[in-house]
XYZ file of N, CA, C and O in Angstrom:
396
model
N 12.172 6.134 -1.740
C 11.717 7.088 -0.762
C 10.643 8.000 -1.347
O 9.724 8.385 -0.648
N 10.785 8.331 -2.627
C 9.787 9.186 -3.268
C 8.427 8.498 -3.316
O 7.395 9.143 -3.162
N 8.430 7.168 -3.534
C 7.169 6.430 -3.552
C 6.488 6.529 -2.193
O 5.289 6.748 -2.103
N 7.257 6.401 -1.133
C 6.707 6.474 0.217
C 6.118 7.853 0.481
O 5.033 7.980 1.044
N 6.785 8.898 0.029
C 6.266 10.254 0.197
C 4.971 10.444 -0.595
O 4.040 11.086 -0.116
N 4.918 9.882 -1.806
C 3.708 10.015 -2.621
C 2.529 9.300 -1.982
O 1.405 9.809 -1.975
N 2.774 8.128 -1.425
C 1.695 7.393 -0.755
C 1.206 8.167 0.460
O 0.010 8.265 0.710
N 2.123 8.740 1.209
C 1.731 9.528 2.381
C 0.889 10.733 1.992
O -0.043 11.100 2.687
N 1.206 11.364 0.867
C 0.426 12.521 0.423
C -0.971 12.122 -0.009
O -1.921 12.868 0.188
N -1.114 10.937 -0.640
C -2.414 10.514 -1.158
C -3.370 10.049 -0.071
O -4.570 10.149 -0.230
N -2.842 9.526 1.023
C -3.688 8.872 2.015
C -4.266 9.878 2.998
O -3.572 10.726 3.516
N -5.563 9.790 3.209
C -6.216 10.588 4.242
C -7.149 9.668 4.993
O -8.131 9.170 4.454
N -6.843 9.418 6.231
C -7.682 8.593 7.083
C -8.303 9.477 8.125
O -7.685 10.410 8.612
N -9.530 9.187 8.493
C -10.178 9.898 9.575
C -10.553 8.877 10.633
O -11.635 8.303 10.603
N -9.624 8.618 11.518
C -9.867 7.645 12.573
C -10.642 8.312 13.702
O -10.265 9.377 14.167
N -11.740 7.700 14.159
C -12.500 8.321 15.242
C -11.752 8.201 16.562
O -10.999 7.259 16.776
N -11.957 9.165 17.459
C -11.293 9.070 18.753
C -11.899 7.963 19.601
O -13.052 7.584 19.413
N -11.116 7.439 20.503
C -11.618 6.412 21.404
C -12.670 7.033 22.317
O -12.467 8.124 22.863
N -13.829 6.373 22.498
C -14.909 6.971 23.292
C -14.506 7.317 24.718
O -14.966 8.311 25.270
N -13.628 6.525 25.322
C -13.241 6.793 26.700
C -12.394 8.056 26.826
O -12.411 8.717 27.856
N -11.660 8.402 25.795
C -10.796 9.576 25.855
C -11.362 10.787 25.145
O -10.779 11.860 25.196
N -12.496 10.630 24.481
C -13.063 11.736 23.721
C -13.502 12.879 24.625
O -13.514 14.033 24.217
N -13.853 12.596 25.874
C -14.330 13.663 26.768
C -13.185 14.418 27.427
O -13.395 15.394 28.117
N -11.938 13.949 27.251
C -10.781 14.627 27.824
C -9.978 15.274 26.708
O -9.139 14.632 26.078
N -10.198 16.548 26.414
C -9.460 17.177 25.309
C -7.977 17.312 25.634
O -7.594 17.559 26.771
N -7.170 17.097 24.647
C -5.737 17.258 24.794
C -5.319 18.635 24.292
O -6.020 19.260 23.506
N -4.169 19.114 24.714
C -3.726 20.427 24.247
C -3.466 20.489 22.745
O -3.335 21.561 22.193
N -3.413 19.338 22.087
C -3.153 19.323 20.641
C -4.369 19.715 19.824
O -4.233 20.090 18.669
N -5.552 19.597 20.393
C -6.760 19.911 19.632
C -6.764 21.388 19.271
O -6.431 22.244 20.080
N -7.174 21.675 18.053
C -7.195 23.047 17.582
C -5.871 23.507 17.010
O -5.747 24.633 16.562
N -4.866 22.653 17.004
C -3.556 23.009 16.454
C -3.201 22.123 15.266
O -2.097 21.625 15.155
N -4.151 21.864 14.414
C -3.902 21.052 13.239
C -4.353 19.616 13.381
O -4.373 18.876 12.421
N -4.697 19.180 14.579
C -5.204 17.835 14.795
C -6.724 17.900 14.870
O -7.276 18.756 15.545
N -7.386 16.975 14.198
C -8.840 16.990 14.176
C -9.440 16.460 15.463
O -10.567 16.741 15.783
N -8.709 15.672 16.202
C -9.191 15.106 17.457
C -8.005 14.680 18.303
O -6.852 14.868 17.940
N -8.303 14.090 19.434
C -7.245 13.719 20.374
C -6.334 12.623 19.845
O -5.280 12.383 20.404
N -6.722 11.957 18.780
C -5.933 10.849 18.248
C -5.166 11.246 17.003
O -4.893 10.429 16.151
N -4.786 12.493 16.887
C -4.028 12.949 15.723
C -2.709 12.223 15.560
O -2.290 11.912 14.454
N -2.040 11.957 16.673
C -0.760 11.236 16.602
C -0.986 9.800 16.132
O -0.207 9.273 15.350
N -2.037 9.173 16.611
C -2.354 7.814 16.188
C -2.681 7.792 14.700
O -2.304 6.870 13.989
N -3.375 8.808 14.243
C -3.738 8.893 12.829
C -2.484 8.982 11.966
O -2.362 8.268 10.978
N -1.549 9.821 12.337
C -0.336 9.955 11.524
C 0.502 8.678 11.584
O 1.124 8.304 10.586
N 0.505 7.995 12.725
C 1.219 6.724 12.819
C 0.569 5.670 11.924
O 1.260 4.888 11.279
N -0.758 5.653 11.889
C -1.465 4.696 11.038
C -1.187 4.970 9.569
O -0.994 4.044 8.779
N -1.127 6.237 9.201
C -0.830 6.599 7.809
C 0.589 6.160 7.451
O 0.817 5.587 6.385
N 1.521 6.405 8.340
C 2.904 6.011 8.076
C 3.040 4.499 7.989
O 3.753 3.978 7.124
N 2.337 3.777 8.860
C 2.387 2.318 8.828
C 1.797 1.770 7.531
O 2.356 0.867 6.916
N 0.678 2.335 7.092
C 0.067 1.883 5.836
C 0.981 2.186 4.649
O 1.118 1.377 3.733
N 1.598 3.352 4.653
C 2.519 3.707 3.567
C 3.712 2.765 3.546
O 4.149 2.315 2.475
N 4.240 2.418 4.718
C 5.361 1.485 4.787
C 4.937 0.110 4.278
O 5.690 -0.554 3.556
N 3.724 -0.325 4.634
C 3.223 -1.617 4.172
C 3.078 -1.631 2.648
O 3.440 -2.598 1.987
N 2.541 -0.552 2.070
C 2.417 -0.452 0.617
C 3.797 -0.489 -0.042
O 3.973 -1.115 -1.085
N 4.767 0.172 0.576
C 6.127 0.164 0.049
C 6.694 -1.253 0.043
O 7.294 -1.693 -0.939
N 6.498 -1.978 1.139
C 6.968 -3.367 1.201
C 6.294 -4.236 0.147
O 6.941 -5.098 -0.456
N 5.002 -4.023 -0.072
C 4.294 -4.794 -1.097
C 4.864 -4.512 -2.481
O 4.998 -5.417 -3.301
N 5.197 -3.262 -2.770
C 5.765 -2.907 -4.067
C 7.156 -3.513 -4.241
O 7.478 -4.056 -5.286
N 7.975 -3.423 -3.224
C 9.351 -3.924 -3.309
C 9.376 -5.439 -3.451
O 10.166 -5.986 -4.218
N 8.493 -6.129 -2.733
C 8.504 -7.588 -2.766
C 7.809 -8.169 -3.994
O 7.930 -9.351 -4.273
N 7.056 -7.357 -4.724
C 6.357 -7.847 -5.907
C 4.970 -8.377 -5.620
O 4.312 -8.911 -6.509
N 4.506 -8.237 -4.398
C 3.189 -8.748 -4.034
C 2.072 -7.957 -4.704
O 0.982 -8.472 -4.923
N 2.350 -6.722 -5.058
C 1.337 -5.852 -5.638
C 1.262 -5.975 -7.163
O 0.476 -5.290 -7.794
N 2.053 -6.840 -7.760
C 2.101 -6.948 -9.216
C 0.755 -7.320 -9.822
O 0.333 -6.736 -10.815
N 0.085 -8.303 -9.243
C -1.194 -8.736 -9.818
C -2.245 -7.644 -9.699
O -3.004 -7.412 -10.644
N -2.298 -6.958 -8.584
C -3.285 -5.883 -8.416
C -3.057 -4.783 -9.456
O -4.017 -4.268 -10.057
N -1.795 -4.437 -9.693
C -1.480 -3.411 -10.691
C -1.825 -3.902 -12.100
O -2.394 -3.162 -12.903
N -1.495 -5.171 -12.395
C -1.829 -5.749 -13.700
C -3.344 -5.780 -13.905
O -3.844 -5.423 -14.965
N -4.070 -6.201 -12.881
C -5.527 -6.327 -12.989
C -6.165 -4.965 -13.277
O -7.038 -4.858 -14.148
N -5.731 -3.936 -12.567
C -6.271 -2.592 -12.792
C -5.949 -2.103 -14.206
O -6.804 -1.511 -14.872
N -4.739 -2.362 -14.675
C -4.359 -1.916 -16.018
C -5.136 -2.667 -17.101
O -5.575 -2.071 -18.088
N -5.326 -3.974 -16.908
C -6.068 -4.767 -17.891
C -7.518 -4.285 -17.986
O -8.065 -4.175 -19.085
N -8.125 -4.003 -16.859
C -9.502 -3.501 -16.882
C -9.580 -2.119 -17.515
O -10.536 -1.819 -18.244
N -8.580 -1.272 -17.255
C -8.569 0.069 -17.855
C -8.399 0.009 -19.364
O -8.950 0.835 -20.089
N -7.651 -0.991 -19.846
C -7.442 -1.137 -21.293
C -8.573 -1.888 -21.964
O -8.596 -2.021 -23.185
N -9.503 -2.442 -21.175
C -10.676 -3.106 -21.743
C -10.438 -4.550 -22.158
O -11.212 -5.095 -22.944
N -9.397 -5.170 -21.664
C -9.169 -6.573 -21.998
C -9.426 -7.436 -20.766
O -9.254 -6.979 -19.641
N -9.840 -8.673 -20.965
C -10.134 -9.531 -19.806
C -8.846 -9.905 -19.078
O -7.883 -10.370 -19.697
N -8.789 -9.707 -17.763
C -7.573 -10.023 -17.017
C -7.439 -11.517 -16.753
O -8.423 -12.253 -16.733
N -6.198 -11.956 -16.565
C -5.936 -13.342 -16.199
C -6.315 -13.554 -14.731
O -6.385 -12.597 -13.964
N -6.520 -14.800 -14.381
C -6.740 -15.121 -12.974
C -5.399 -15.010 -12.246
O -4.346 -15.018 -12.896
N -5.398 -14.921 -10.918
C -4.119 -14.847 -10.210
C -3.207 -16.044 -10.489
O -1.987 -15.884 -10.593
N -3.782 -17.229 -10.623
C -2.961 -18.413 -10.909
C -2.329 -18.311 -12.302
O -1.146 -18.618 -12.483
N -3.097 -17.899 -13.298
C -2.561 -17.735 -14.654
C -1.487 -16.650 -14.676
O -0.466 -16.787 -15.356
N -1.717 -15.570 -13.936
C -0.740 -14.483 -13.876
C 0.571 -14.975 -13.264
O 1.652 -14.676 -13.758
N 0.474 -15.766 -12.196
C 1.667 -16.300 -11.540
C 2.465 -17.193 -12.498
O 3.688 -17.052 -12.611
N 1.773 -18.078 -13.226
C 2.448 -18.975 -14.167
C 3.102 -18.169 -15.283
O 4.242 -18.430 -15.674
N 2.395 -17.164 -15.793
C 2.951 -16.334 -16.866
C 4.195 -15.583 -16.393
O 5.187 -15.479 -17.123
N 4.163 -15.063 -15.173
C 5.319 -14.344 -14.637
C 6.510 -15.284 -14.441
O 7.655 -14.921 -14.728
N 6.250 -16.491 -13.954
C 7.335 -17.446 -13.749
C 7.944 -17.873 -15.081
O 9.164 -17.992 -15.207
N 7.094 -18.098 -16.080
C 7.618 -18.478 -17.394
C 8.435 -17.340 -17.998
O 9.479 -17.570 -18.597
N 7.962 -16.112 -17.837
C 8.707 -14.967 -18.365
C 10.042 -14.816 -17.637
O 11.072 -14.528 -18.251
N 10.027 -15.031 -16.343
C 11.225 -14.856 -15.537
C 12.291 -15.893 -15.848
O 13.484 -15.578 -15.912
N 11.892 -17.144 -16.049
C 12.858 -18.223 -16.214
C 13.021 -18.721 -17.655
O 13.763 -19.656 -17.888
N 12.371 -18.094 -18.625
C 12.510 -18.554 -20.006
C 13.689 -17.899 -20.721
O 14.031 -18.301 -21.820
N 14.290 -16.920 -20.125
C 15.429 -16.258 -20.757
C 16.719 -16.627 -20.046
O 16.701 -17.299 -19.019
N 17.818 -16.175 -20.579
C 19.115 -16.518 -20.030
C 19.255 -15.918 -18.644
O 19.015 -14.737 -18.432
N 19.680 -16.765 -17.716
C 19.888 -16.332 -16.341
C 21.389 -16.318 -16.088
O 22.064 -17.300 -16.316
N 21.910 -15.253 -15.603
C 23.357 -15.076 -15.454
C 23.916 -15.667 -14.161
O 25.080 -15.486 -13.852
N 23.100 -16.349 -13.388
C 23.618 -16.837 -12.096
C 24.559 -18.024 -12.273
O 25.444 -18.237 -11.442
N 24.427 -18.833 -13.298
C 25.252 -20.040 -13.429
C 25.988 -20.078 -14.745
O 25.514 -19.818 -15.763
């Protein structure tokens, strides 16, 4: 849950209002919402944060995190295929307690 809160704090999207509704101001304008689509903006932020959370939990974001770290450390990163093979070998080369 803390990860989800951190992602929500970091993200700032500025979604433009729909042209058809931009000429009809809503009572929410001027009360902390930048435009008539403030609710849509917060929903989009929450949806993106939830998607990032799912990517982290499922392990889909592992290569992106590895790639960024390898570049920051100044070493050449593996290709996604090499990374996948290395992860599988690491995962299954040690004792597995399932059997």
